[in-house]
mmCIF file of C-alpha atoms and ligand atoms in Angstrom:
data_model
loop_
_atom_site.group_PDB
_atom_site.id
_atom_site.type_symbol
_atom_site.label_atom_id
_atom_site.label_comp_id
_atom_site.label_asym_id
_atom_site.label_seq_id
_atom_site.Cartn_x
_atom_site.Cartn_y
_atom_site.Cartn_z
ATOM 1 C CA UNK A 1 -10.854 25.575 -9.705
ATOM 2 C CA UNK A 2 -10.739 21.671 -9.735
ATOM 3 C CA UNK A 3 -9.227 19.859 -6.708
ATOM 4 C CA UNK A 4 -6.530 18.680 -8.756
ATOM 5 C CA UNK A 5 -5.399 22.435 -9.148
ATOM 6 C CA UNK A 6 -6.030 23.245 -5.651
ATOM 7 C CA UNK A 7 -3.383 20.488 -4.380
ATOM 8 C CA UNK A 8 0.117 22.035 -3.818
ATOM 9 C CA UNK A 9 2.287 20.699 -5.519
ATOM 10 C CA UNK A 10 5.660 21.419 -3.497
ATOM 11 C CA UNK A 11 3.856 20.018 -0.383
ATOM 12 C CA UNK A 12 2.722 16.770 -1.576
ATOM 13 C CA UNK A 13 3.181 12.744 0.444
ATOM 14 C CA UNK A 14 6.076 11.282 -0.863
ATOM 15 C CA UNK A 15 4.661 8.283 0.111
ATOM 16 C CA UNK A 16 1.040 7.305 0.312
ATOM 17 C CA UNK A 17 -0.323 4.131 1.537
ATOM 18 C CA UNK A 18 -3.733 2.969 0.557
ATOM 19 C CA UNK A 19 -5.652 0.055 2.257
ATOM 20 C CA UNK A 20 -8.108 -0.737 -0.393
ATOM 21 C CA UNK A 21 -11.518 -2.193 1.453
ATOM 22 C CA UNK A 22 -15.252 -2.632 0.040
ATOM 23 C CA UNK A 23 -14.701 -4.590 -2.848
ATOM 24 C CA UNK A 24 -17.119 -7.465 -1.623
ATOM 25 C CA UNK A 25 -19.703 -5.430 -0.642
ATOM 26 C CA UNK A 26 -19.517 -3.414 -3.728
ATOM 27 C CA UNK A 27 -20.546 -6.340 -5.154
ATOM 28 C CA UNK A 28 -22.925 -7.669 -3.513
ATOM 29 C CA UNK A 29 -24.660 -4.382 -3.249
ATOM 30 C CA UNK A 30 -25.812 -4.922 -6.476
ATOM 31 C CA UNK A 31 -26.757 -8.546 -6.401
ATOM 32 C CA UNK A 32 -23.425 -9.812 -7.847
ATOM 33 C CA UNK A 33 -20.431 -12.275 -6.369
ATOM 34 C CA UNK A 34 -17.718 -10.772 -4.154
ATOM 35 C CA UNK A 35 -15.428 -11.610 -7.071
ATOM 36 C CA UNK A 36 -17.032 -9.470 -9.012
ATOM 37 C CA UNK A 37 -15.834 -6.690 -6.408
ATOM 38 C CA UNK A 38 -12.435 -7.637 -7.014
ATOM 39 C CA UNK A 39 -12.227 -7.299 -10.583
ATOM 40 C CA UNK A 40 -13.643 -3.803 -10.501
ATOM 41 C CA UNK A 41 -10.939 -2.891 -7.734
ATOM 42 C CA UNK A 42 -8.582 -3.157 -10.381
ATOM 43 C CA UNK A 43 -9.737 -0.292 -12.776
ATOM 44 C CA UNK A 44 -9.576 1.734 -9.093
ATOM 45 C CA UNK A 45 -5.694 0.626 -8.641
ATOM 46 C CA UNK A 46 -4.997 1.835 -12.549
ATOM 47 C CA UNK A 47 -6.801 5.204 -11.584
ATOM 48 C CA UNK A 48 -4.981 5.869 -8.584
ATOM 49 C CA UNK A 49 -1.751 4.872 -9.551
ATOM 50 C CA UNK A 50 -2.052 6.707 -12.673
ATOM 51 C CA UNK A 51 -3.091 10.159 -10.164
ATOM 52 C CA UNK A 52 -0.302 9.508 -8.068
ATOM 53 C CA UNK A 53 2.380 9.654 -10.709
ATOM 54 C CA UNK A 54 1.164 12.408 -12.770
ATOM 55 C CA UNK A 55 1.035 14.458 -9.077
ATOM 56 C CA UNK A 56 4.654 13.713 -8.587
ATOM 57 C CA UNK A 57 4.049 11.140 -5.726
ATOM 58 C CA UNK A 58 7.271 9.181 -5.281
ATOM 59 C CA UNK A 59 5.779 5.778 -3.489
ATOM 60 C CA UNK A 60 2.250 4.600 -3.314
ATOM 61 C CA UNK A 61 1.765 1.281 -1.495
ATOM 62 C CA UNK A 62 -1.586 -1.095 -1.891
ATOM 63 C CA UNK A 63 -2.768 -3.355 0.741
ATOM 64 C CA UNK A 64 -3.838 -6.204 -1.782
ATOM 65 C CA UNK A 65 -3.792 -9.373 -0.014
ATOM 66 C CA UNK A 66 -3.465 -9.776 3.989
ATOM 67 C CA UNK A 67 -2.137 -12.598 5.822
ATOM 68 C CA UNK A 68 -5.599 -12.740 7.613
ATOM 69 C CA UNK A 69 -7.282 -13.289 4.454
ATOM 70 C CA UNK A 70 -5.566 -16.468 3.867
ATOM 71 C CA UNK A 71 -8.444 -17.765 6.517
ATOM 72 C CA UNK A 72 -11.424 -16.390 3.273
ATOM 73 C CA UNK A 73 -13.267 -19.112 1.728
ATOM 74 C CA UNK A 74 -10.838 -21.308 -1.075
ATOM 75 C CA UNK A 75 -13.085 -19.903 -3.996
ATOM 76 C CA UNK A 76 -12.421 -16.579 -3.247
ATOM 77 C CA UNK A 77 -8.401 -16.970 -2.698
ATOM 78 C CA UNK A 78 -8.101 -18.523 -6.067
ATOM 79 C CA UNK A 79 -10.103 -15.727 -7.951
ATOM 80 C CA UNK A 80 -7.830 -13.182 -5.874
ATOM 81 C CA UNK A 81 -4.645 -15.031 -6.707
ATOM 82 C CA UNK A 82 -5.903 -15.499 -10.827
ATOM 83 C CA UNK A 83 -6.902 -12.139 -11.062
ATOM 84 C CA UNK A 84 -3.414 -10.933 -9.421
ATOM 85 C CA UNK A 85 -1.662 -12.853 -12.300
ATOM 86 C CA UNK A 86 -3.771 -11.703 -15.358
ATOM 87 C CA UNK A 87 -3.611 -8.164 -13.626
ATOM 88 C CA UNK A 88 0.113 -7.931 -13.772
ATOM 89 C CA UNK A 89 0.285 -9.453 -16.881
ATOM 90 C CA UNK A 90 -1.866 -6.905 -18.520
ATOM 91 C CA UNK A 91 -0.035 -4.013 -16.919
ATOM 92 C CA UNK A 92 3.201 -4.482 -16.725
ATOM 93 C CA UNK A 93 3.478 -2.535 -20.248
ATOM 94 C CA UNK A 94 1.363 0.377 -18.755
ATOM 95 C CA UNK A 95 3.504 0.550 -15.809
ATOM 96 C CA UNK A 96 6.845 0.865 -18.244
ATOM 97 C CA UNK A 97 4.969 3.423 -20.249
ATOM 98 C CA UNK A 98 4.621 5.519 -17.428
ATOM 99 C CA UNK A 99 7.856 4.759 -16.049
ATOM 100 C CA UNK A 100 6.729 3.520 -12.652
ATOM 101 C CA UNK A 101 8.701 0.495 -10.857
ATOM 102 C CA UNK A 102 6.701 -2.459 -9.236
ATOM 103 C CA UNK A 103 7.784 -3.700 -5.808
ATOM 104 C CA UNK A 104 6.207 -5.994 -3.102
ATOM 105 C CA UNK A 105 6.253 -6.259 0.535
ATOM 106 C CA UNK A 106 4.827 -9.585 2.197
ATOM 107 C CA UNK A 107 5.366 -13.408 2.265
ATOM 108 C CA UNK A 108 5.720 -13.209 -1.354
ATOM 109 C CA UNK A 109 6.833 -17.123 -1.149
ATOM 110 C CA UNK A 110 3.001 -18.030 -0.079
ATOM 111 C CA UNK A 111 1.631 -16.992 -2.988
ATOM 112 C CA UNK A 112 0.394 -18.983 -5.523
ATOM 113 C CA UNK A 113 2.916 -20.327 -8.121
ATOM 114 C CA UNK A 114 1.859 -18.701 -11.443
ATOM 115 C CA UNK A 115 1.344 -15.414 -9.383
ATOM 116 C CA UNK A 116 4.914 -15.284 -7.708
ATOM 117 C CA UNK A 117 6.696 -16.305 -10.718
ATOM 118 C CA UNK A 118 4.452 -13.034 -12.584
ATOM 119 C CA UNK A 119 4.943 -10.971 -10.066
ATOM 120 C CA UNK A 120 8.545 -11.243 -9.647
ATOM 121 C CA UNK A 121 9.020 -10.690 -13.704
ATOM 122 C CA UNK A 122 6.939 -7.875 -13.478
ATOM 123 C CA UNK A 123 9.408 -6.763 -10.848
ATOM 124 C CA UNK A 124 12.250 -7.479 -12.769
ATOM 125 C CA UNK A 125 10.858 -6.316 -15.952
ATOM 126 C CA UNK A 126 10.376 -2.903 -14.212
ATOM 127 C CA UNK A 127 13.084 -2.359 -11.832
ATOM 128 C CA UNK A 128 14.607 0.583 -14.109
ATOM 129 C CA UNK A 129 11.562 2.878 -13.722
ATOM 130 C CA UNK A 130 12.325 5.960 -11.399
ATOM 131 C CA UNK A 131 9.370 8.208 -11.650
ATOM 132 C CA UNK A 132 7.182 6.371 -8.696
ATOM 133 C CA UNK A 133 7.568 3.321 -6.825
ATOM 134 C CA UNK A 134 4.262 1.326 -6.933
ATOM 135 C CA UNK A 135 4.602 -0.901 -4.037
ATOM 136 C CA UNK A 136 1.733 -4.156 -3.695
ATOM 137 C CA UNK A 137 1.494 -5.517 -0.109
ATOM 138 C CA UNK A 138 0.180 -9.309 -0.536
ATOM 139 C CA UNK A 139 0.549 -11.899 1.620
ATOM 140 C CA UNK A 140 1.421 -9.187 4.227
ATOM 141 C CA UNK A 141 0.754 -8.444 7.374
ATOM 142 C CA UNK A 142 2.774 -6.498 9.993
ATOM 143 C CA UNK A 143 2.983 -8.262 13.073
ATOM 144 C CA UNK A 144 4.060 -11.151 10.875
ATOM 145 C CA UNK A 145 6.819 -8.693 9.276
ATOM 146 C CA UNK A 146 7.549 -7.795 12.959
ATOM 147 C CA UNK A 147 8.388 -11.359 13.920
ATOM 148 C CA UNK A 148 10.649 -12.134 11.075
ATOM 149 C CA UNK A 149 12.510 -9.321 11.816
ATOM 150 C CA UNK A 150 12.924 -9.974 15.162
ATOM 151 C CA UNK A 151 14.045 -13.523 14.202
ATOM 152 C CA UNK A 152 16.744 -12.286 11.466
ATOM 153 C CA UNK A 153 18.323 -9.844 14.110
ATOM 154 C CA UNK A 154 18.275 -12.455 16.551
ATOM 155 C CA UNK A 155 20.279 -14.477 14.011
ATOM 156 C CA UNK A 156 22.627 -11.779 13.051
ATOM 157 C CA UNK A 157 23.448 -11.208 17.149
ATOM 158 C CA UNK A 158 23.963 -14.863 17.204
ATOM 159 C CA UNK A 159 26.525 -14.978 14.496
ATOM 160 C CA UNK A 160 28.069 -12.028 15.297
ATOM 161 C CA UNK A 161 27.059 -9.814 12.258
ATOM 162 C CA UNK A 162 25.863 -7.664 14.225
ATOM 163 C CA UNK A 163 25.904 -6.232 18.114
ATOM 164 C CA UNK A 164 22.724 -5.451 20.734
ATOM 165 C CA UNK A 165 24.288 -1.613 21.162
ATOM 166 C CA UNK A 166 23.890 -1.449 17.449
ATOM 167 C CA UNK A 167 20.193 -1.516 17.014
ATOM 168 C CA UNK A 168 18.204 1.095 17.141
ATOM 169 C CA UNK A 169 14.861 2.737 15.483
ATOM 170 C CA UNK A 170 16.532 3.295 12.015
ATOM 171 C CA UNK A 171 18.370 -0.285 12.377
ATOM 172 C CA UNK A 172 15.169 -1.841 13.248
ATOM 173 C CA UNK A 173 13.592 -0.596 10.078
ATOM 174 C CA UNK A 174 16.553 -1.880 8.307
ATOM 175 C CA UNK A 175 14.981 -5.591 9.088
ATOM 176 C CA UNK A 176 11.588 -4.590 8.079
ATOM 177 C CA UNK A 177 10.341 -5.358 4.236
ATOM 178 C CA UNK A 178 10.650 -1.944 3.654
ATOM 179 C CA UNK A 179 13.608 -1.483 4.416
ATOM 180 C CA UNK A 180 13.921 0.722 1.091
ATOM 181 C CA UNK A 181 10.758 2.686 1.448
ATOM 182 C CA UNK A 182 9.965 5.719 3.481
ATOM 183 C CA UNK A 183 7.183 5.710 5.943
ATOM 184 C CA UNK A 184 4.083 6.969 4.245
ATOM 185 C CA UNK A 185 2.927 10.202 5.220
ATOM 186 C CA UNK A 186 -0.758 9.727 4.300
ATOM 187 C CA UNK A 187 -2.582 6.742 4.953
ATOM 188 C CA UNK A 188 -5.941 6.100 3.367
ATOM 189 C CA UNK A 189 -8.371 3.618 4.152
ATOM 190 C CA UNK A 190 -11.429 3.413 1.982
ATOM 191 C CA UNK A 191 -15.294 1.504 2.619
ATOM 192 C CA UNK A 192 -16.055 3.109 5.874
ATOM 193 C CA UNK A 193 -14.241 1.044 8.471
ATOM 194 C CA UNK A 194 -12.044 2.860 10.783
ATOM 195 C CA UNK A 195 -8.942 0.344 11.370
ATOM 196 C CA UNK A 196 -5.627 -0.959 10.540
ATOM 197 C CA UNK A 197 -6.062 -4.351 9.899
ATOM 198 C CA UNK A 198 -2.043 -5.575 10.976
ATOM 199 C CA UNK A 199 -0.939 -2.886 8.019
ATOM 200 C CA UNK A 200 2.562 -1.069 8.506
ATOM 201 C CA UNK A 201 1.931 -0.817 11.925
ATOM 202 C CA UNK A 202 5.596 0.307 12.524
ATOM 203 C CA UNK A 203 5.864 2.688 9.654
ATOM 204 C CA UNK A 204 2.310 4.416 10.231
ATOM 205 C CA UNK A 205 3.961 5.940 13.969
ATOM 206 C CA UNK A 206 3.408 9.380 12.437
ATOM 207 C CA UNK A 207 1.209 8.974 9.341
ATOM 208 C CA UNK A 208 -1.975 10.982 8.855
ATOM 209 C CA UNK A 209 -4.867 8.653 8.301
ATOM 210 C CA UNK A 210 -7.853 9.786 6.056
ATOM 211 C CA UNK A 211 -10.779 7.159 6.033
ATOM 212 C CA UNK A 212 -13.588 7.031 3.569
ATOM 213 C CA UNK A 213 -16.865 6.023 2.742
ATOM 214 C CA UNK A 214 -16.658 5.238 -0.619
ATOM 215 C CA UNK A 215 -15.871 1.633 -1.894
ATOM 216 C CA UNK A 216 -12.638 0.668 -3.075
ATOM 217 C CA UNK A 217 -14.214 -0.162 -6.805
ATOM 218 C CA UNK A 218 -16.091 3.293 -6.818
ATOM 219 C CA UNK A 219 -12.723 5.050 -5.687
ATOM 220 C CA UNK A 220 -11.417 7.767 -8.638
ATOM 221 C CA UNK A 221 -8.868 9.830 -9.078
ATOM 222 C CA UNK A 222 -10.495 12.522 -7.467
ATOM 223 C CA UNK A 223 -10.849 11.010 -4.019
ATOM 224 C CA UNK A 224 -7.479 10.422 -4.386
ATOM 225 C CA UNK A 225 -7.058 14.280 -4.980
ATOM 226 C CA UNK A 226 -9.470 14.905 -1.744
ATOM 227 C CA UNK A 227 -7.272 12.928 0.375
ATOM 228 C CA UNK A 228 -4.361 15.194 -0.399
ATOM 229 C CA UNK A 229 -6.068 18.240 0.184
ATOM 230 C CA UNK A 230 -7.305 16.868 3.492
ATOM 231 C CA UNK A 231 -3.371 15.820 4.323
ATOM 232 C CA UNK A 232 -2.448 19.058 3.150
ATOM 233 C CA UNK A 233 -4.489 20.837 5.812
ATOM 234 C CA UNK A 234 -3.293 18.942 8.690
ATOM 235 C CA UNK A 235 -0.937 20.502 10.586
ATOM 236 C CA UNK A 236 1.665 18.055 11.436
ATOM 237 C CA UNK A 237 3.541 18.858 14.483
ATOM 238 C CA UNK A 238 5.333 15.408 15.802
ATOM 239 C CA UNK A 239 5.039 16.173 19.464
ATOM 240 C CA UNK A 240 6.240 19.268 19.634
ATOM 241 C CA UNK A 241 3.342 22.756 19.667
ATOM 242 C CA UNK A 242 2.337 24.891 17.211
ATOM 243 C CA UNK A 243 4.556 27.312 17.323
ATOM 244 C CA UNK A 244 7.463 25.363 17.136
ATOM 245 C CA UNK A 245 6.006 24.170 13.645
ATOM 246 C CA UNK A 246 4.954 27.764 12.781
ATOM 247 C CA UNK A 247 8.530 28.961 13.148
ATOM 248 C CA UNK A 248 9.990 26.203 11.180
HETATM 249 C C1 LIG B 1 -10.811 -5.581 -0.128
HETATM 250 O O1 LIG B 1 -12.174 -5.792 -0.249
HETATM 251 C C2 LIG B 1 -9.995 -6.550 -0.940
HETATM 252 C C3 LIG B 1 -9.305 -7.593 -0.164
HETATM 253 C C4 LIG B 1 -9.235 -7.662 1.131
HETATM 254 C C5 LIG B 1 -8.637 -8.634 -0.921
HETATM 255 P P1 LIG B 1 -12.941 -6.872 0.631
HETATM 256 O O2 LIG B 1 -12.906 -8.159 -0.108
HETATM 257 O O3 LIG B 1 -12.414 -6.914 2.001
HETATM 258 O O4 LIG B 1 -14.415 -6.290 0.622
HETATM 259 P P2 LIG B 1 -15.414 -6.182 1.845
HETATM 260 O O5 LIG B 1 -14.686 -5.489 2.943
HETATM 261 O O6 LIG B 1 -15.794 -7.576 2.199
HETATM 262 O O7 LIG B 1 -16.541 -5.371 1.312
HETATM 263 C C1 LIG B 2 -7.714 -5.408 4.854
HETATM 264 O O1 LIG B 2 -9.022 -5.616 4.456
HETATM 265 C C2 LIG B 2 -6.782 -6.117 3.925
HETATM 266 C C3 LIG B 2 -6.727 -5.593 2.567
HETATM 267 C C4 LIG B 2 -7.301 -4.515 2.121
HETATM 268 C C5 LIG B 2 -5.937 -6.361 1.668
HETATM 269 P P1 LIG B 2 -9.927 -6.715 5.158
HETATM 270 O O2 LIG B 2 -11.284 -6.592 4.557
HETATM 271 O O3 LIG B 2 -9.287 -8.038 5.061
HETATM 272 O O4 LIG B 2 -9.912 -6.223 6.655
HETATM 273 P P2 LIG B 2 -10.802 -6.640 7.898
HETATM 274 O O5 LIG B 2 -10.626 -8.100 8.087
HETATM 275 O O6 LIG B 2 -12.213 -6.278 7.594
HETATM 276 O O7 LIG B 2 -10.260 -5.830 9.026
HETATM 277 MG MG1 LIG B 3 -12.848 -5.899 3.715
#
């Protein structure tokens, strides 16, 4: 029995989140630039989006860019933001083929010119898609997402729109950037290290998190398939005790 056939099928994420780490050393693993890395990342993005929809997954969301990596070296920004730019361009006919949507969560407005103005065609160009959601996290960081929202309810108070007694949890997350995506059940974070890195620290409260060795660029579909299986084994109990969940 492959994994893929031992994943079940009416208990799968609806909503995975992937923080996609190693690319650099990858790359210089073998004696090459960290860009190099990068552009081998991207035939690991097609593979696991391409898993995730034929599984039925509903949202998968990449960690691409971070606002912390703003601060990396300016030769290594500009090959991320070029390579963003000829990625989406390339794919944007793949992703209507397969009938997934593209969406982004981050300071989108930061981004490089030519890669904002591709990226929101490619969202435009796909907004009709409804089998998965393929969400891309650049610029993004949480604590920055935190702030802003903070700010905007602030505003809305101020101006009457809205009133303190009306916020709570499922308000709050109204604010965030995604606002219009569930929290992800399953959180992977590939290349070994066992952190967040300022990623949906909000929307993580109850995630499972699966960390692995491998390096983003070696990543296939089946470690995507492992990670379910792993998820699927958990059991998930949200405070409460086992038999409470047993019962259920
Ligand atoms: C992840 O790989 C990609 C981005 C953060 C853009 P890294 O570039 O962080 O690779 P390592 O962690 O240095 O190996
Ligand atoms: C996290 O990776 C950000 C992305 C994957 C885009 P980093 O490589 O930037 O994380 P740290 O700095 O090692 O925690
Ligand atoms: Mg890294």
């Amino acid at each position: 029995m492959s994994l893929k056939d031992k994943i079940d099928l009416k208990k799968l994420p609806n909503h995975i989140a992937i923080i996609m780490d190693g690319n650099g050393r990858w790359a210089e693993r073998q004696g090459k630039n960290r860009i190099f890395g990068h552009k081998n990342g991207v035939k690991s993005v097609r593979e696991t989006t391409e898993a995730a929809a034929e599984l039925g997954i509903n949202f998968l969301t990449l960690y691409a860019f971070s606002t912390e990596n703003w601060n990396r070296p300016k030769f290594e920004i500009d090959a991320l933001m070029r390579l963003l730019v000829q990625t989406i361009d390339k794919e944007t006919k793949t992703l209507n083929k397969n009938n997934i949507r593209l969406q982004a969560i981050g300071d989108l407005k930061s981004l490089h010119k030519n890669s904002y103005k591709q990226l929101m065609k490619a969202i435009k160009d796909t907004e009709k898609n409804d089998r998965m959601t393929l969400v891309l996290a650049l610029s993004y960081s949480s604590r920055w997402e935190i702030v802003k929202a903070v700010k905007t309810i602030i505003e809305q108070i101020k101006s009457n729109k809205i009133s303190i007694d009306d916020i709570d949890q499922k308000v709050f997350s109204s604010f965030l950037t995604t606002s219009s995506i569930p929290d992800p059940e399953l959180l992977i974070r590939t290349s070994g290290e066992y952190r967040i890195s300022n990623f949906l620290l909000w929307q993580i409260a109850y995630s499972e998190l699966y960390f692995t060795p491998k390096l983003w660029p070696d990543f296939r579909k089946e470690d995507l398939y492992e990670a379910i299986l792993n998820f699927q084994n958990r059991e998930r109990r949200f405070g409460m005790i086992s038999e409470q969940i047993k019962k259920a």
